[in-house]
Amino acid sequence: MKRFCSAGGFVRLPVLWILLAAAVLAGGAVIGRWRMKEADRFMREELLRQTRLLSETIQLDQVRALSGTEDDLRLPEYWRFKEQFRAALQAFPGSKFITLVGHRPDGTIFFYADSELPGSEDESPPGDVYEEMDPGFLPAFEENRPVTVGPISDRWGTWVSTWYPVSDHATGETVAVLALDIDGGNWRGDVLRASLLPNGTALLLAVVLLFGGFLLQRRSRPGEEGRRRFRHGEAFLALSAGLVLSVSFALLAREKEFMGSRHSFSVLADARSGELHMLFDKTRNMALESLGRFIEAERNLSVEHLERFIDHLEALPEVISVAWIPHGPEAGALLSAEASPAPRRGNRLQGKEPGAAEAMRRAAETALPSASDIFDLPEGAGRGRGLTIYRPVFFRDGSSRLRGFAAVTLGLDILLTRAQRGGEAEASMALWQLGEGQPRFAAGAGGGSDSWEFSGVTVSSGDSLCSVRPIFAFGRTFAAEMRPGKAFYLHHPVRAGWMALVTGLFITLSVTVLVGAAFRAREALELAVDRRTAELRESEARFRSLVEDVPFPVAVISPEGRILFTNSRGEEFFGLEAAHAMGKNLLSDLHLLVNPGAFHGFVDQVFASGSLHAREVSFRKPDGETRWALVSASPISFDEETSIIIALQDITGRKAMIDRLQLADQFFRTTTEGIVVTDAEGFIEDGNPALEELTGYTLEEIRGGRPGMFSAQRVHSETSERFWDSLRRNGVWQGEVWNRRKDGEAYPVWLTVTAVKDSEGKVTHYAGVLTHIGDIKMEQQRLSHMAYHDSLTGLPNRYLLLDRLEMVIARARRERSLAAAVFIDLDEFKEVNDTYGHETGDLLLVSVARRLTGLIREQDTAARLGGDEFVLVLDGFFSREEVEAFLARIYGAFSEPFPAGGRLLSVHGSIGTALFPDDGSTARELIARADEEMYTVKWKNRERHIS
């Protein structure tokens, strides 16, 4: 710690600057990750807000008119939704799809309408099931709450989508769900951009730290020139880091303030644009719809009643004029053009404005209100721009004949003024008509000047203060665009960024001045330290010249254990660099002593006796390796301090050799395998206790003899030659031999003989290891018998039977004799098991096996295949008569009852016989043929028994 705090301590550890730079980059990455999450959260809230604004303009009666099937293709409501959705995309340039979806009782999600062109590849026809829907969207239907999910992938690409329920506020019913989709790639890009500022700041700070560390390292080099050139390095480092942090915090403060202003403006804009949307609905429901229903209710419409009703509607501020335009015969009978009520605000406009004929045609075809083109209101009719809505009126006689059109002309500028409620200074509002081509200015602030162009809004946090609300009205798609005014900026000034920048610059300059002053004082201290250091180096150089080149480790330590000096051999011995070890305590800091408790007694003895020689001490290197040394020590004065000089003789190798010899001797005496050691001529020199126990001889009895005294077998000359050849070529021989104990007992051993050579490769001894394997061989024999014999009867099983039968066939083929396979199956065995139990059945099988074994000859084989099936292998016949005579003995064996569990049981056997070479040439063929013959006999016996 003192080293770090000393003058120039940091610059002597350049890795520290790298670690600091890495920590700064890691911190930037963490903050960047947090900023990305914040940006993602904000964009989801903004996407939810835009979807909410869009869903508020959906008319429930038009949604309820849809069925969610292909029949919707014939409904005008479906095509009106298609046109309005596609037009609304101009308000949200970052969006790709607007979709209206429904939910069937079986849980499937289907499409009502979308914003795609009819017939396009991405279009989803009405009723088409959304099979790729993410389960995260279901709460929009099941819990009637909006959800935002993504990025997710489906057949159209990767998206972030918000689903907003379109609900009936009176009943709480979710009629449909409106979906607004944002491209997932653009979404990820916007989220990633949020991390640029913290990551960029961290990168700049890391560069400043590394460059500052480089400058300070250059200044720390010897010489006055470098010190003068970089004397203000710390101040430069503080100034650079302060500027980077000041600018970054200023940008962050500005962004935070902007986000707050954006939220406030969104609340204000949603309220004002919502008021405009309500005015459009009010015009539709109170003016246009009430006029249409009034006319439909009046079978004999009178001019007087109509004028009074129209006067009532024209009293609304936003209504410029109202008119009834009859159609067909009623046009002349009921109202002539001259008799039509004259509007109180000027001449009647309806039917003459641009797009009137097209609007009436659409209204008549779709039975839905339709609007004309936007036009400038004439003088006397109001100011600004207007729009006429035509509502078709039909006869109520069931014929669906068109009666005429209820027409209402609206003053769009008046609508916007009423929606603003005098708040134009806080936020300006402009109305745009969306659709094919570029958005067209309709009314409001800007007056359609080139300086105000419609650009729409995105969910990105970097957008300017602007709010857009789509409004679906009368077959048209409008967008209420709002921008902040002077009063809004007066209440929400943009100053946090500038204040943060000014504050940061002030702090940066103050810290820079303080750092410069502090390090100027440090510079004076460094000069004094340098002078003292030069004197110490001179003294150290004299001492080093005396002990550096000695061929053994030398070190100087304080009475407390601090290392004051060590030569190059000491560095190698302790595994430490002198620069790293200087000044550190070999007990508490470096932990070099294996037995640190003896150190203080060692120091006391050195000072008491004046010297210490050849004390054996163990040391521990930093990597954990233990080293041993003979230590000699005496007190000296080093750098005007009472110290101890120690000289060490490394005896680690000698200690390791002694330990290995002790370990080998311990193994030799305690191992359970017998070990015998001979000289190069083969005479026994040594043996371990296990050898005495194994052979029965004492070491005194066998020393000077040869290992052949243990052998229980005669060694042939060829075997001896192979033994010595293996030792000469490989240096080792292994094999199984039989030995004999002193008491005459023979036993098997596994013998390993190894040639022991000296450094010149000459054989000096032979070592033999004897392992008693009697138990192993007995276990092998037991396992072999189990593998090839039946566990119940002890007879050979199928594997041994096939092997012996193949051997019999081979012998018969050589001697041109006959061999027979006799297949025997016990007929009444199942009844015995069922009557007396399986234990009696097993005893019966054993009794049958004994009788069959007693019948056959020594060269024959009786085997059990399993269950109650036996096979006899007969050998050495030269005629069929001999075979038949032998078979008669076998038949006779079943004439007498068999003893089993204290009972005498009579059973019969069905016997089938196959001869080699007449019935087969292999063991499997003979057994198969005998099996067939046995079943033929069994069947005949069964038929005879039945008859």
GROMACS .gro file of N, CA and C in nm, residues 175-287:
model
  339
  175VAL      N    1  -6.501  -0.630  -2.815
  175VAL     CA    2  -6.559  -0.656  -2.948
  175VAL      C    3  -6.452  -0.707  -3.043
  176ALA      N    4  -6.335  -0.648  -3.038
  176ALA     CA    5  -6.224  -0.688  -3.124
  176ALA      C    6  -6.096  -0.637  -3.059
  177VAL      N    7  -5.983  -0.665  -3.123
  177VAL     CA    8  -5.854  -0.617  -3.076
  177VAL      C    9  -5.781  -0.554  -3.194
  178LEU      N   10  -5.728  -0.435  -3.171
  178LEU     CA   11  -5.652  -0.365  -3.275
  178LEU      C   12  -5.503  -0.389  -3.252
  179ALA      N   13  -5.432  -0.429  -3.357
  179ALA     CA   14  -5.289  -0.458  -3.349
  179ALA      C   15  -5.211  -0.360  -3.434
  180LEU      N   16  -5.105  -0.304  -3.376
  180LEU     CA   17  -5.014  -0.215  -3.448
  180LEU      C   18  -4.874  -0.274  -3.438
  181ASP      N   19  -4.812  -0.302  -3.554
  181ASP     CA   20  -4.684  -0.373  -3.560
  181ASP      C   21  -4.572  -0.279  -3.602
  182ILE      N   22  -4.458  -0.291  -3.532
  182ILE     CA   23  -4.336  -0.217  -3.562
  182ILE      C   24  -4.230  -0.316  -3.609
  183ASP      N   25  -4.152  -0.281  -3.709
  183ASP     CA   26  -4.047  -0.370  -3.759
  183ASP      C   27  -3.945  -0.397  -3.648
  184GLY      N   28  -3.918  -0.528  -3.625
  184GLY     CA   29  -3.829  -0.567  -3.517
  184GLY      C   30  -3.686  -0.519  -3.537
  185GLY      N   31  -3.640  -0.515  -3.662
  185GLY     CA   32  -3.504  -0.468  -3.687
  185GLY      C   33  -3.486  -0.322  -3.650
  186ASN      N   34  -3.583  -0.237  -3.691
  186ASN     CA   35  -3.576  -0.095  -3.654
  186ASN      C   36  -3.586  -0.077  -3.503
  187TRP      N   37  -3.670  -0.162  -3.441
  187TRP     CA   38  -3.685  -0.156  -3.294
  187TRP      C   39  -3.551  -0.183  -3.226
  188ARG      N   40  -3.482  -0.291  -3.268
  188ARG     CA   41  -3.353  -0.323  -3.206
  188ARG      C   42  -3.252  -0.211  -3.230
  189GLY      N   43  -3.257  -0.151  -3.350
  189GLY     CA   44  -3.165  -0.041  -3.378
  189GLY      C   45  -3.187   0.078  -3.286
  190ASP      N   46  -3.315   0.114  -3.262
  190ASP     CA   47  -3.345   0.225  -3.173
  190ASP      C   48  -3.301   0.194  -3.030
  191VAL      N   49  -3.324   0.067  -2.987
  191VAL     CA   50  -3.282   0.029  -2.852
  191VAL      C   51  -3.130   0.033  -2.841
  192LEU      N   52  -3.061  -0.014  -2.944
  192LEU     CA   53  -2.915  -0.016  -2.941
  192LEU      C   54  -2.858   0.126  -2.938
  193ARG      N   55  -2.922   0.218  -3.007
  193ARG     CA   56  -2.872   0.357  -3.010
  193ARG      C   57  -2.877   0.420  -2.871
  194ALA      N   58  -2.966   0.371  -2.785
  194ALA     CA   59  -2.973   0.427  -2.650
  194ALA      C   60  -2.845   0.401  -2.571
  195SER      N   61  -2.768   0.299  -2.611
  195SER     CA   62  -2.646   0.266  -2.537
  195SER      C   63  -2.524   0.341  -2.591
  196LEU      N   64  -2.540   0.416  -2.699
  196LEU     CA   65  -2.424   0.481  -2.759
  196LEU      C   66  -2.361   0.583  -2.666
  197LEU      N   67  -2.445   0.663  -2.599
  197LEU     CA   68  -2.390   0.769  -2.513
  197LEU      C   69  -2.308   0.713  -2.397
  198PRO      N   70  -2.360   0.620  -2.315
  198PRO     CA   71  -2.276   0.569  -2.205
  198PRO      C   72  -2.155   0.491  -2.256
  199ASN      N   73  -2.173   0.412  -2.362
  199ASN     CA   74  -2.058   0.337  -2.414
  199ASN      C   75  -1.954   0.429  -2.476
  200GLY      N   76  -2.001   0.532  -2.548
  200GLY     CA   77  -1.908   0.628  -2.605
  200GLY      C   78  -1.834   0.706  -2.497
  201THR      N   79  -1.908   0.745  -2.391
  201THR     CA   80  -1.844   0.815  -2.280
  201THR      C   81  -1.739   0.726  -2.213
  202ALA      N   82  -1.775   0.600  -2.190
  202ALA     CA   83  -1.680   0.506  -2.129
  202ALA      C   84  -1.557   0.488  -2.217
  203LEU      N   85  -1.578   0.481  -2.348
  203LEU     CA   86  -1.465   0.465  -2.439
  203LEU      C   87  -1.372   0.587  -2.435
  204LEU      N   88  -1.430   0.706  -2.434
  204LEU     CA   89  -1.348   0.827  -2.427
  204LEU      C   90  -1.272   0.834  -2.295
  205LEU      N   91  -1.341   0.798  -2.185
  205LEU     CA   92  -1.273   0.798  -2.055
  205LEU      C   93  -1.160   0.696  -2.052
  206ALA      N   94  -1.183   0.579  -2.112
  206ALA     CA   95  -1.077   0.478  -2.115
  206ALA      C   96  -0.957   0.528  -2.194
  207VAL      N   97  -0.983   0.596  -2.307
  207VAL     CA   98  -0.873   0.652  -2.386
  207VAL      C   99  -0.798   0.757  -2.305
  208VAL      N  100  -0.874   0.842  -2.233
  208VAL     CA  101  -0.810   0.945  -2.151
  208VAL      C  102  -0.723   0.881  -2.042
  209LEU      N  103  -0.775   0.776  -1.977
  209LEU     CA  104  -0.698   0.710  -1.872
  209LEU      C  105  -0.572   0.646  -1.926
  210LEU      N  106  -0.583   0.575  -2.039
  210LEU     CA  107  -0.466   0.509  -2.095
  210LEU      C  108  -0.363   0.612  -2.142
  211PHE      N  109  -0.411   0.719  -2.208
  211PHE     CA  110  -0.319   0.822  -2.254
  211PHE      C  111  -0.256   0.893  -2.135
  212GLY      N  112  -0.337   0.921  -2.030
  212GLY     CA  113  -0.281   0.983  -1.910
  212GLY      C  114  -0.180   0.893  -1.842
  213GLY      N  115  -0.209   0.764  -1.836
  213GLY     CA  116  -0.112   0.671  -1.778
  213GLY      C  117   0.017   0.669  -1.857
  214PHE      N  118   0.004   0.676  -1.991
  214PHE     CA  119   0.124   0.679  -2.075
  214PHE      C  120   0.207   0.804  -2.046
  215LEU      N  121   0.140   0.920  -2.033
  215LEU     CA  122   0.213   1.044  -2.004
  215LEU      C  123   0.284   1.036  -1.869
  216LEU      N  124   0.213   0.984  -1.769
  216LEU     CA  125   0.275   0.976  -1.636
  216LEU      C  126   0.389   0.876  -1.633
  217GLN      N  127   0.378   0.771  -1.713
  217GLN     CA  128   0.487   0.674  -1.719
  217GLN      C  129   0.610   0.736  -1.786
  218ARG      N  130   0.586   0.814  -1.892
  218ARG     CA  131   0.698   0.882  -1.957
  218ARG      C  132   0.764   0.980  -1.860
  219ARG      N  133   0.682   1.047  -1.778
  219ARG     CA  134   0.739   1.145  -1.685
  219ARG      C  135   0.821   1.077  -1.576
  220SER      N  136   0.787   0.952  -1.543
  220SER     CA  137   0.856   0.884  -1.435
  220SER      C  138   0.994   0.835  -1.475
  221ARG      N  139   1.026   0.843  -1.603
  221ARG     CA  140   1.158   0.798  -1.645
  221ARG      C  141   1.266   0.893  -1.593
  222PRO      N  142   1.384   0.843  -1.572
  222PRO     CA  143   1.491   0.930  -1.520
  222PRO      C  144   1.519   1.046  -1.615
  223GLY      N  145   1.557   1.158  -1.558
  223GLY     CA  146   1.593   1.274  -1.638
  223GLY      C  147   1.498   1.388  -1.614
  224GLU      N  148   1.553   1.508  -1.616
  224GLU     CA  149   1.472   1.627  -1.592
  224GLU      C  150   1.388   1.665  -1.712
  225GLU      N  151   1.430   1.627  -1.833
  225GLU     CA  152   1.358   1.669  -1.954
  225GLU      C  153   1.217   1.609  -1.956
  226GLY      N  154   1.208   1.478  -1.929
  226GLY     CA  155   1.077   1.415  -1.929
  226GLY      C  156   0.987   1.472  -1.820
  227ARG      N  157   1.046   1.504  -1.707
  227ARG     CA  158   0.966   1.558  -1.597
  227ARG      C  159   0.914   1.697  -1.630
  228ARG      N  160   0.994   1.776  -1.696
  228ARG     CA  161   0.947   1.910  -1.732
  228ARG      C  162   0.841   1.903  -1.841
  229ARG      N  163   0.859   1.811  -1.937
  229ARG     CA  164   0.766   1.804  -2.049
  229ARG      C  165   0.628   1.760  -2.003
  230PHE      N  166   0.621   1.669  -1.908
  230PHE     CA  167   0.492   1.615  -1.866
  230PHE      C  168   0.458   1.654  -1.722
  231ARG      N  169   0.503   1.769  -1.680
  231ARG     CA  170   0.485   1.808  -1.541
  231ARG      C  171   0.339   1.834  -1.507
  232HIS      N  172   0.256   1.867  -1.610
  232HIS     CA  173   0.115   1.894  -1.584
  232HIS      C  174   0.027   1.776  -1.627
  233GLY      N  175   0.083   1.656  -1.623
  233GLY     CA  176   0.007   1.538  -1.669
  233GLY      C  177  -0.118   1.512  -1.588
  234GLU      N  178  -0.111   1.523  -1.455
  234GLU     CA  179  -0.228   1.495  -1.373
  234GLU      C  180  -0.338   1.597  -1.398
  235ALA      N  181  -0.299   1.726  -1.411
  235ALA     CA  182  -0.398   1.829  -1.438
  235ALA      C  183  -0.465   1.805  -1.573
  236PHE      N  184  -0.385   1.767  -1.673
  236PHE     CA  185  -0.442   1.737  -1.805
  236PHE      C  186  -0.538   1.618  -1.798
  237LEU      N  187  -0.501   1.517  -1.720
  237LEU     CA  188  -0.587   1.399  -1.706
  237LEU      C  189  -0.718   1.437  -1.639
  238ALA      N  190  -0.712   1.519  -1.531
  238ALA     CA  191  -0.834   1.560  -1.461
  238ALA      C  192  -0.921   1.646  -1.552
  239LEU      N  193  -0.858   1.738  -1.630
  239LEU     CA  194  -0.935   1.825  -1.719
  239LEU      C  195  -1.004   1.744  -1.828
  240SER      N  196  -0.933   1.651  -1.891
  240SER     CA  197  -0.991   1.573  -2.000
  240SER      C  198  -1.107   1.487  -1.950
  241ALA      N  199  -1.085   1.418  -1.838
  241ALA     CA  200  -1.192   1.334  -1.784
  241ALA      C  201  -1.312   1.419  -1.742
  242GLY      N  202  -1.286   1.536  -1.683
  242GLY     CA  203  -1.395   1.624  -1.642
  242GLY      C  204  -1.475   1.674  -1.759
  243LEU      N  205  -1.407   1.710  -1.870
  243LEU     CA  206  -1.481   1.757  -1.988
  243LEU      C  207  -1.569   1.647  -2.046
  244VAL      N  208  -1.514   1.526  -2.055
  244VAL     CA  209  -1.594   1.415  -2.109
  244VAL      C  210  -1.716   1.390  -2.021
  245LEU      N  211  -1.695   1.386  -1.889
  245LEU     CA  212  -1.808   1.360  -1.799
  245LEU      C  213  -1.908   1.476  -1.801
  246SER      N  214  -1.860   1.599  -1.809
  246SER     CA  215  -1.950   1.714  -1.810
  246SER      C  216  -2.040   1.711  -1.931
  247VAL      N  217  -1.981   1.688  -2.049
  247VAL     CA  218  -2.062   1.683  -2.171
  247VAL      C  219  -2.160   1.566  -2.165
  248SER      N  220  -2.115   1.451  -2.117
  248SER     CA  221  -2.203   1.334  -2.110
  248SER      C  222  -2.319   1.357  -2.015
  249PHE      N  223  -2.289   1.411  -1.894
  249PHE     CA  224  -2.397   1.436  -1.799
  249PHE      C  225  -2.491   1.545  -1.850
  250ALA      N  226  -2.437   1.643  -1.922
  250ALA     CA  227  -2.524   1.745  -1.980
  250ALA      C  228  -2.620   1.684  -2.081
  251LEU      N  229  -2.568   1.594  -2.167
  251LEU     CA  230  -2.656   1.528  -2.265
  251LEU      C  231  -2.760   1.441  -2.195
  252LEU      N  232  -2.717   1.370  -2.090
  252LEU     CA  233  -2.812   1.287  -2.016
  252LEU      C  234  -2.920   1.372  -1.948
  253ALA      N  235  -2.879   1.484  -1.888
  253ALA     CA  236  -2.977   1.571  -1.822
  253ALA      C  237  -3.073   1.630  -1.924
  254ARG      N  238  -3.018   1.671  -2.040
  254ARG     CA  239  -3.106   1.725  -2.145
  254ARG      C  240  -3.205   1.619  -2.193
  255GLU      N  241  -3.156   1.497  -2.210
  255GLU     CA  242  -3.245   1.390  -2.256
  255GLU      C  243  -3.352   1.360  -2.151
  256LYS      N  244  -3.312   1.356  -2.022
  256LYS     CA  245  -3.408   1.330  -1.916
  256LYS      C  246  -3.515   1.439  -1.912
  257GLU      N  247  -3.471   1.564  -1.924
  257GLU     CA  248  -3.566   1.673  -1.924
  257GLU      C  249  -3.657   1.666  -2.046
  258PHE      N  250  -3.599   1.630  -2.161
  258PHE     CA  251  -3.679   1.619  -2.282
  258PHE      C  252  -3.785   1.510  -2.269
  259MET      N  253  -3.747   1.398  -2.205
  259MET     CA  254  -3.843   1.290  -2.188
  259MET      C  255  -3.958   1.334  -2.098
  260GLY      N  256  -3.926   1.412  -1.994
  260GLY     CA  257  -4.032   1.465  -1.910
  260GLY      C  258  -4.123   1.559  -1.986
  261SER      N  259  -4.062   1.647  -2.069
  261SER     CA  260  -4.142   1.739  -2.150
  261SER      C  261  -4.228   1.662  -2.250
  262ARG      N  262  -4.169   1.555  -2.305
  262ARG     CA  263  -4.245   1.476  -2.404
  262ARG      C  264  -4.365   1.410  -2.339
  263HIS      N  265  -4.345   1.360  -2.216
  263HIS     CA  266  -4.458   1.299  -2.146
  263HIS      C  267  -4.567   1.403  -2.118
  264SER      N  268  -4.526   1.521  -2.071
  264SER     CA  269  -4.624   1.627  -2.043
  264SER      C  270  -4.697   1.667  -2.170
  265PHE      N  271  -4.621   1.681  -2.280
  265PHE     CA  272  -4.686   1.722  -2.404
  265PHE      C  273  -4.780   1.613  -2.455
  266SER      N  274  -4.743   1.486  -2.435
  266SER     CA  275  -4.830   1.376  -2.479
  266SER      C  276  -4.963   1.382  -2.406
  267VAL      N  277  -4.959   1.410  -2.275
  267VAL     CA  278  -5.083   1.420  -2.198
  267VAL      C  279  -5.168   1.534  -2.250
  268LEU      N  280  -5.104   1.652  -2.275
  268LEU     CA  281  -5.177   1.768  -2.326
  268LEU      C  282  -5.232   1.740  -2.465
  269ALA      N  283  -5.147   1.683  -2.553
  269ALA     CA  284  -5.189   1.660  -2.690
  269ALA      C  285  -5.300   1.556  -2.697
  270ASP      N  286  -5.292   1.451  -2.614
  270ASP     CA  287  -5.397   1.349  -2.616
  270ASP      C  288  -5.531   1.408  -2.574
  271ALA      N  289  -5.528   1.499  -2.476
  271ALA     CA  290  -5.653   1.561  -2.431
  271ALA      C  291  -5.712   1.649  -2.540
  272ARG      N  292  -5.629   1.735  -2.606
  272ARG     CA  293  -5.680   1.827  -2.708
  272ARG      C  294  -5.726   1.750  -2.832
  273SER      N  295  -5.645   1.656  -2.880
  273SER     CA  296  -5.684   1.580  -2.999
  273SER      C  297  -5.802   1.489  -2.969
  274GLY      N  298  -5.813   1.441  -2.842
  274GLY     CA  299  -5.930   1.363  -2.805
  274GLY      C  300  -6.057   1.446  -2.809
  275GLU      N  301  -6.044   1.573  -2.772
  275GLU     CA  302  -6.160   1.663  -2.781
  275GLU      C  303  -6.204   1.679  -2.926
  276LEU      N  304  -6.107   1.689  -3.020
  276LEU     CA  305  -6.142   1.699  -3.162
  276LEU      C  306  -6.212   1.571  -3.209
  277HIS      N  307  -6.163   1.458  -3.164
  277HIS     CA  308  -6.227   1.331  -3.202
  277HIS      C  309  -6.370   1.326  -3.149
  278MET      N  310  -6.392   1.374  -3.027
  278MET     CA  311  -6.527   1.375  -2.970
  278MET      C  312  -6.618   1.470  -3.050
  279LEU      N  313  -6.564   1.582  -3.098
  279LEU     CA  314  -6.644   1.673  -3.179
  279LEU      C  315  -6.686   1.607  -3.310
  280PHE      N  316  -6.595   1.531  -3.372
  280PHE     CA  317  -6.632   1.458  -3.494
  280PHE      C  318  -6.743   1.359  -3.464
  281ASP      N  319  -6.732   1.286  -3.351
  281ASP     CA  320  -6.836   1.190  -3.314
  281ASP      C  321  -6.967   1.262  -3.284
  282LYS      N  322  -6.958   1.378  -3.217
  282LYS     CA  323  -7.078   1.454  -3.185
  282LYS      C  324  -7.148   1.500  -3.311
  283THR      N  325  -7.068   1.545  -3.409
  283THR     CA  326  -7.128   1.587  -3.538
  283THR      C  327  -7.198   1.470  -3.604
  284ARG      N  328  -7.136   1.354  -3.598
  284ARG     CA  329  -7.194   1.236  -3.661
  284ARG      C  330  -7.322   1.195  -3.591
  285ASN      N  331  -7.319   1.192  -3.457
  285ASN     CA  332  -7.433   1.139  -3.382
  285ASN      C  333  -7.544   1.241  -3.363
  286MET      N  334  -7.506   1.369  -3.335
  286MET     CA  335  -7.607   1.469  -3.302
  286MET      C  336  -7.661   1.541  -3.424
  287ALA      N  337  -7.573   1.572  -3.518
  287ALA     CA  338  -7.619   1.649  -3.633
  287ALA      C  339  -7.660   1.559  -3.748
   0.00000   0.00000   0.00000
